[in-house]
C-alpha cells in the first residue's frame, strides 16, 4: 500500500514553472505505479515544454509497453522521450532545451529508479539517504574531492548539469534498485527543493508530520522561505508495506 502526494510551485524568483511532476499510484501499463519528476531547462517556452513533454511521453510509453522488466520499461520510455525532445529542439524557439528526469516504480517491496540530471530521489526512514547521483558539474567536483557537500549547495555553478533528456541524440541513464521497509518515505524532487533545504532539515520536516500532504506542504513552504530561487517539484510516497 502506498500513500502519495505531489506538488509543484513556481517559487519566488521565476516567472514560469518549468517543473513537471506526476504520481500514478494505480497500474500504468504493466507497472503497478509510476512516479516522475522533471525539471526543464531552456528559454521561456523551451524548459516548460521539455519537462511536460518528457512526463507525458514517459507515461505514454510505459502505458503501451507490455513487457515485464521494470528497468527496461523505464529505459525505453526515457529514451523515447529523449529522442522526441531532441528532434523538437532543432526548431529555433525550442533550441537548447532539455530536462532532468527521475522516475520510479515500486513492485512488491522493491523500488526501481531511473535518473538523468540533478533531480533527486531520497529514502527516508531513521535517516535520510540520497539514492540518485547528481549529474552536475558541482557534483563531479565533490566526487573528485574538490568541494564538500555544504560548499556544493551554494556554489555559483550549481545549476550546470552534465546530462539531460533531450540534450543529445543518445541519453545515458542511471538505474538503482532499493529494498523497501514498511514506513519508508520516498522523496523525489527537483533542485528547487534540494538547493533550498539541506538533507538534515528535509529529514526533520518528514519526521515532524504523520500526513504526507503536510510533509509536502511544509517542504515547499520552507524552500520558499529560504529563498525560493527556483521552481519546486515534489513527489512523496510513503510505503506502507507490499500488498
mmCIF file of C-alpha atoms in Angstrom:
data_model
loop_
_atom_site.group_PDB
_atom_site.id
_atom_site.type_symbol
_atom_site.label_atom_id
_atom_site.label_comp_id
_atom_site.label_asym_id
_atom_site.label_seq_id
_atom_site.Cartn_x
_atom_site.Cartn_y
_atom_site.Cartn_z
ATOM 1 C CA UNK A 1 0.000 0.000 0.000
ATOM 2 C CA UNK A 2 1.217 3.477 -0.898
ATOM 3 C CA UNK A 3 0.270 6.922 0.391
ATOM 4 C CA UNK A 4 1.139 9.580 -2.183
ATOM 5 C CA UNK A 5 1.251 13.357 -2.531
ATOM 6 C CA UNK A 6 2.753 15.529 -5.285
ATOM 7 C CA UNK A 7 3.084 19.272 -5.831
ATOM 8 C CA UNK A 8 4.819 21.898 -7.927
ATOM 9 C CA UNK A 9 5.358 25.542 -7.014
ATOM 10 C CA UNK A 10 6.751 28.369 -9.113
ATOM 11 C CA UNK A 11 8.965 29.622 -6.279
ATOM 12 C CA UNK A 12 9.722 33.279 -5.600
ATOM 13 C CA UNK A 13 12.124 34.255 -8.386
ATOM 14 C CA UNK A 14 10.867 32.677 -11.624
ATOM 15 C CA UNK A 15 8.147 33.861 -14.000
ATOM 16 C CA UNK A 16 7.274 30.409 -15.309
ATOM 17 C CA UNK A 17 7.143 26.961 -13.752
ATOM 18 C CA UNK A 18 9.436 24.572 -15.666
ATOM 19 C CA UNK A 19 8.969 21.680 -13.210
ATOM 20 C CA UNK A 20 6.509 18.905 -14.035
ATOM 21 C CA UNK A 21 5.600 16.023 -11.735
ATOM 22 C CA UNK A 22 3.309 13.033 -11.959
ATOM 23 C CA UNK A 23 2.185 10.464 -9.437
ATOM 24 C CA UNK A 24 0.248 7.487 -10.766
ATOM 25 C CA UNK A 25 -0.257 5.159 -7.761
ATOM 26 C CA UNK A 26 -2.524 2.870 -9.800
ATOM 27 C CA UNK A 27 -1.340 0.444 -12.524
ATOM 28 C CA UNK A 28 0.213 2.080 -15.572
ATOM 29 C CA UNK A 29 0.784 -0.372 -18.368
ATOM 30 C CA UNK A 30 2.412 -3.420 -16.827
ATOM 31 C CA UNK A 31 3.829 -1.351 -13.942
ATOM 32 C CA UNK A 32 1.750 -1.197 -10.748
ATOM 33 C CA UNK A 33 2.558 2.504 -10.300
ATOM 34 C CA UNK A 34 4.722 5.264 -11.796
ATOM 35 C CA UNK A 35 6.236 8.449 -10.357
ATOM 36 C CA UNK A 36 8.178 11.105 -12.292
ATOM 37 C CA UNK A 37 9.805 14.477 -11.566
ATOM 38 C CA UNK A 38 11.196 16.556 -14.449
ATOM 39 C CA UNK A 39 12.939 19.946 -14.260
ATOM 40 C CA UNK A 40 13.150 21.659 -17.649
ATOM 41 C CA UNK A 41 15.890 23.900 -18.968
ATOM 42 C CA UNK A 42 15.967 26.296 -21.877
ATOM 43 C CA UNK A 43 14.240 29.516 -22.883
ATOM 44 C CA UNK A 44 10.867 30.831 -21.771
ATOM 45 C CA UNK A 45 8.881 28.209 -23.688
ATOM 46 C CA UNK A 46 11.505 25.530 -24.043
ATOM 47 C CA UNK A 47 12.109 24.363 -20.472
ATOM 48 C CA UNK A 48 8.406 24.229 -19.700
ATOM 49 C CA UNK A 49 7.785 22.257 -22.890
ATOM 50 C CA UNK A 50 10.681 19.838 -22.276
ATOM 51 C CA UNK A 51 9.618 18.826 -18.763
ATOM 52 C CA UNK A 52 5.918 18.483 -19.515
ATOM 53 C CA UNK A 53 6.586 16.624 -22.760
ATOM 54 C CA UNK A 54 9.018 14.239 -21.042
ATOM 55 C CA UNK A 55 6.493 13.322 -18.356
ATOM 56 C CA UNK A 56 3.732 12.830 -20.940
ATOM 57 C CA UNK A 57 5.970 10.766 -23.240
ATOM 58 C CA UNK A 58 7.224 8.559 -20.409
ATOM 59 C CA UNK A 59 3.670 7.964 -19.219
ATOM 60 C CA UNK A 60 2.510 7.140 -22.746
ATOM 61 C CA UNK A 61 5.376 4.739 -23.456
ATOM 62 C CA UNK A 62 5.030 2.937 -20.121
ATOM 63 C CA UNK A 63 1.310 2.524 -20.688
ATOM 64 C CA UNK A 64 1.895 0.935 -24.106
ATOM 65 C CA UNK A 65 4.754 -1.324 -23.010
ATOM 66 C CA UNK A 66 3.547 -4.869 -22.353
ATOM 67 C CA UNK A 67 6.906 -6.264 -21.197
ATOM 68 C CA UNK A 68 7.539 -7.185 -17.579
ATOM 69 C CA UNK A 69 11.065 -5.943 -16.814
ATOM 70 C CA UNK A 70 10.727 -2.597 -14.971
ATOM 71 C CA UNK A 71 14.244 -1.327 -15.715
ATOM 72 C CA UNK A 72 13.818 -1.922 -19.438
ATOM 73 C CA UNK A 73 10.358 -0.337 -19.401
ATOM 74 C CA UNK A 74 11.721 2.832 -17.790
ATOM 75 C CA UNK A 75 14.783 2.812 -20.032
ATOM 76 C CA UNK A 76 12.793 2.578 -23.263
ATOM 77 C CA UNK A 77 10.330 5.251 -22.109
ATOM 78 C CA UNK A 78 13.069 7.749 -21.220
ATOM 79 C CA UNK A 79 14.977 7.013 -24.433
ATOM 80 C CA UNK A 80 11.818 7.660 -26.443
ATOM 81 C CA UNK A 81 11.226 10.970 -24.627
ATOM 82 C CA UNK A 82 14.867 11.896 -25.252
ATOM 83 C CA UNK A 83 14.622 11.228 -28.982
ATOM 84 C CA UNK A 84 11.417 13.224 -29.392
ATOM 85 C CA UNK A 85 12.630 16.227 -27.352
ATOM 86 C CA UNK A 86 15.979 16.198 -29.174
ATOM 87 C CA UNK A 87 14.196 16.395 -32.521
ATOM 88 C CA UNK A 88 11.867 19.166 -31.307
ATOM 89 C CA UNK A 89 14.891 21.145 -30.042
ATOM 90 C CA UNK A 90 16.033 21.546 -33.660
ATOM 91 C CA UNK A 91 13.290 24.169 -34.008
ATOM 92 C CA UNK A 92 14.581 27.660 -33.251
ATOM 93 C CA UNK A 93 12.151 28.518 -30.464
ATOM 94 C CA UNK A 94 12.978 25.270 -28.636
ATOM 95 C CA UNK A 95 16.738 25.343 -29.266
ATOM 96 C CA UNK A 96 18.878 24.202 -26.351
ATOM 97 C CA UNK A 97 16.047 22.706 -24.343
ATOM 98 C CA UNK A 98 16.279 19.613 -22.187
ATOM 99 C CA UNK A 99 15.063 18.308 -18.880
ATOM 100 C CA UNK A 100 16.119 16.288 -15.891
ATOM 101 C CA UNK A 101 14.108 13.144 -15.213
ATOM 102 C CA UNK A 102 13.900 10.988 -12.130
ATOM 103 C CA UNK A 103 11.354 8.177 -12.488
ATOM 104 C CA UNK A 104 10.456 5.299 -10.199
ATOM 105 C CA UNK A 105 8.117 2.388 -9.700
ATOM 106 C CA UNK A 106 7.510 0.127 -6.696
ATOM 107 C CA UNK A 107 6.941 -3.572 -7.329
ATOM 108 C CA UNK A 108 6.302 -5.601 -4.198
ATOM 109 C CA UNK A 109 8.827 -4.179 -1.740
ATOM 110 C CA UNK A 110 11.415 -3.197 -4.372
ATOM 111 C CA UNK A 111 11.888 0.335 -5.674
ATOM 112 C CA UNK A 112 13.234 0.737 -9.208
ATOM 113 C CA UNK A 113 14.690 4.143 -10.073
ATOM 114 C CA UNK A 114 15.900 5.765 -13.299
ATOM 115 C CA UNK A 115 17.715 9.103 -13.273
ATOM 116 C CA UNK A 116 19.118 11.698 -15.688
ATOM 117 C CA UNK A 117 20.290 15.081 -14.377
ATOM 118 C CA UNK A 118 20.234 16.525 -10.872
ATOM 119 C CA UNK A 119 16.672 15.937 -9.706
ATOM 120 C CA UNK A 120 16.879 13.571 -6.766
ATOM 121 C CA UNK A 121 15.330 10.569 -5.076
ATOM 122 C CA UNK A 122 15.782 10.068 -1.343
ATOM 123 C CA UNK A 123 14.774 7.266 1.011
ATOM 124 C CA UNK A 124 13.882 8.495 4.491
ATOM 125 C CA UNK A 125 13.420 6.200 7.498
ATOM 126 C CA UNK A 126 15.585 6.546 10.621
ATOM 127 C CA UNK A 127 17.904 8.652 8.460
ATOM 128 C CA UNK A 128 17.861 10.279 5.047
ATOM 129 C CA UNK A 129 19.767 8.756 2.143
ATOM 130 C CA UNK A 130 20.131 10.134 -1.369
ATOM 131 C CA UNK A 131 19.773 7.228 -3.793
ATOM 132 C CA UNK A 132 20.386 9.048 -7.079
ATOM 133 C CA UNK A 133 23.671 10.682 -8.024
ATOM 134 C CA UNK A 134 23.530 14.208 -9.420
ATOM 135 C CA UNK A 135 24.753 14.568 -12.988
ATOM 136 C CA UNK A 136 26.161 18.040 -12.425
ATOM 137 C CA UNK A 137 29.459 19.873 -12.703
ATOM 138 C CA UNK A 138 29.487 20.626 -8.992
ATOM 139 C CA UNK A 139 28.755 17.014 -8.026
ATOM 140 C CA UNK A 140 31.696 15.894 -10.161
ATOM 141 C CA UNK A 141 33.835 18.335 -8.147
ATOM 142 C CA UNK A 142 32.510 16.796 -4.921
ATOM 143 C CA UNK A 143 33.325 13.280 -6.116
ATOM 144 C CA UNK A 144 36.829 14.459 -7.054
ATOM 145 C CA UNK A 145 37.326 15.854 -3.550
ATOM 146 C CA UNK A 146 37.466 19.477 -4.730
ATOM 147 C CA UNK A 147 34.348 20.551 -2.787
ATOM 148 C CA UNK A 148 32.452 19.300 0.247
ATOM 149 C CA UNK A 149 28.670 18.847 0.257
ATOM 150 C CA UNK A 150 27.960 22.151 2.020
ATOM 151 C CA UNK A 151 30.186 24.127 -0.370
ATOM 152 C CA UNK A 152 28.454 22.408 -3.280
ATOM 153 C CA UNK A 153 24.989 23.567 -2.154
ATOM 154 C CA UNK A 154 25.939 27.229 -2.600
ATOM 155 C CA UNK A 155 28.404 27.007 -5.485
ATOM 156 C CA UNK A 156 27.728 29.540 -8.309
ATOM 157 C CA UNK A 157 27.880 26.742 -10.934
ATOM 158 C CA UNK A 158 25.345 24.621 -9.056
ATOM 159 C CA UNK A 159 22.852 24.778 -11.943
ATOM 160 C CA UNK A 160 25.184 23.328 -14.606
ATOM 161 C CA UNK A 161 24.134 19.751 -15.327
ATOM 162 C CA UNK A 162 26.166 17.238 -17.315
ATOM 163 C CA UNK A 163 23.280 15.076 -18.547
ATOM 164 C CA UNK A 164 19.762 15.962 -19.643
ATOM 165 C CA UNK A 165 16.943 14.297 -21.529
ATOM 166 C CA UNK A 166 16.770 15.861 -24.993
ATOM 167 C CA UNK A 167 20.216 17.483 -24.933
ATOM 168 C CA UNK A 168 21.907 14.863 -27.135
ATOM 169 C CA UNK A 169 20.828 12.192 -29.600
ATOM 170 C CA UNK A 170 21.674 9.488 -27.033
ATOM 171 C CA UNK A 171 20.954 9.669 -23.321
ATOM 172 C CA UNK A 172 22.853 7.900 -20.542
ATOM 173 C CA UNK A 173 20.540 6.806 -17.731
ATOM 174 C CA UNK A 174 21.474 5.680 -14.219
ATOM 175 C CA UNK A 175 19.436 2.898 -12.618
ATOM 176 C CA UNK A 176 19.065 1.961 -8.952
ATOM 177 C CA UNK A 177 17.244 -0.816 -7.122
ATOM 178 C CA UNK A 178 16.333 -0.472 -3.437
ATOM 179 C CA UNK A 179 14.674 -2.856 -0.993
ATOM 180 C CA UNK A 180 11.980 -1.001 0.943
ATOM 181 C CA UNK A 181 10.825 -1.455 4.533
ATOM 182 C CA UNK A 182 7.386 -0.607 5.869
ATOM 183 C CA UNK A 183 7.192 3.099 6.730
ATOM 184 C CA UNK A 184 9.923 4.191 4.315
ATOM 185 C CA UNK A 185 9.291 7.583 2.725
ATOM 186 C CA UNK A 186 10.407 8.084 -0.877
ATOM 187 C CA UNK A 187 11.031 11.725 -1.749
ATOM 188 C CA UNK A 188 11.579 12.733 -5.368
ATOM 189 C CA UNK A 189 12.328 16.399 -6.007
ATOM 190 C CA UNK A 190 13.810 18.993 -8.334
ATOM 191 C CA UNK A 191 16.827 21.023 -7.250
ATOM 192 C CA UNK A 192 14.474 23.874 -6.373
ATOM 193 C CA UNK A 193 13.845 21.920 -3.185
ATOM 194 C CA UNK A 194 17.225 20.285 -2.539
ATOM 195 C CA UNK A 195 19.163 23.532 -3.118
ATOM 196 C CA UNK A 196 16.963 25.397 -0.647
ATOM 197 C CA UNK A 197 16.774 22.803 2.154
ATOM 198 C CA UNK A 198 19.642 20.677 3.453
ATOM 199 C CA UNK A 199 19.192 16.925 3.815
ATOM 200 C CA UNK A 200 19.038 17.030 7.630
ATOM 201 C CA UNK A 201 16.293 19.645 7.560
ATOM 202 C CA UNK A 202 14.350 17.653 4.952
ATOM 203 C CA UNK A 203 14.563 14.679 7.312
ATOM 204 C CA UNK A 204 13.296 16.754 10.260
ATOM 205 C CA UNK A 205 10.307 18.008 8.264
ATOM 206 C CA UNK A 206 9.362 14.468 7.217
ATOM 207 C CA UNK A 207 9.669 13.229 10.805
ATOM 208 C CA UNK A 208 7.566 16.108 12.108
ATOM 209 C CA UNK A 209 4.375 15.103 10.291
ATOM 210 C CA UNK A 210 2.232 11.984 10.033
ATOM 211 C CA UNK A 211 0.278 13.164 6.994
ATOM 212 C CA UNK A 212 2.065 13.113 3.618
ATOM 213 C CA UNK A 213 0.211 16.238 2.433
ATOM 214 C CA UNK A 214 1.531 18.134 5.458
ATOM 215 C CA UNK A 215 5.066 16.898 4.708
ATOM 216 C CA UNK A 216 4.900 18.175 1.127
ATOM 217 C CA UNK A 217 3.263 21.486 2.072
ATOM 218 C CA UNK A 218 5.951 22.273 4.638
ATOM 219 C CA UNK A 219 8.800 21.256 2.317
ATOM 220 C CA UNK A 220 7.523 23.704 -0.304
ATOM 221 C CA UNK A 221 6.870 26.402 2.302
ATOM 222 C CA UNK A 222 10.376 26.148 3.768
ATOM 223 C CA UNK A 223 12.033 26.084 0.330
ATOM 224 C CA UNK A 224 10.248 29.353 -0.458
ATOM 225 C CA UNK A 225 11.054 30.804 2.963
ATOM 226 C CA UNK A 226 14.735 30.012 2.345
ATOM 227 C CA UNK A 227 14.735 31.993 -0.893
ATOM 228 C CA UNK A 228 12.604 30.073 -3.397
ATOM 229 C CA UNK A 229 15.201 30.755 -6.082
ATOM 230 C CA UNK A 230 13.858 28.093 -8.447
ATOM 231 C CA UNK A 231 10.696 26.163 -9.225
ATOM 232 C CA UNK A 232 9.937 23.402 -6.733
ATOM 233 C CA UNK A 233 8.737 19.952 -7.771
ATOM 234 C CA UNK A 234 7.976 17.212 -5.229
ATOM 235 C CA UNK A 235 6.582 13.684 -5.295
ATOM 236 C CA UNK A 236 6.378 11.969 -1.903
ATOM 237 C CA UNK A 237 5.416 8.312 -1.422
ATOM 238 C CA UNK A 238 5.107 6.524 1.902
ATOM 239 C CA UNK A 239 5.497 2.771 1.585
ATOM 240 C CA UNK A 240 3.015 1.042 3.897
ATOM 241 C CA UNK A 241 4.130 -2.477 3.005
ATOM 242 C CA UNK A 242 3.751 -4.790 0.000
ATOM 243 C CA UNK A 243 0.225 -5.774 -0.937
#
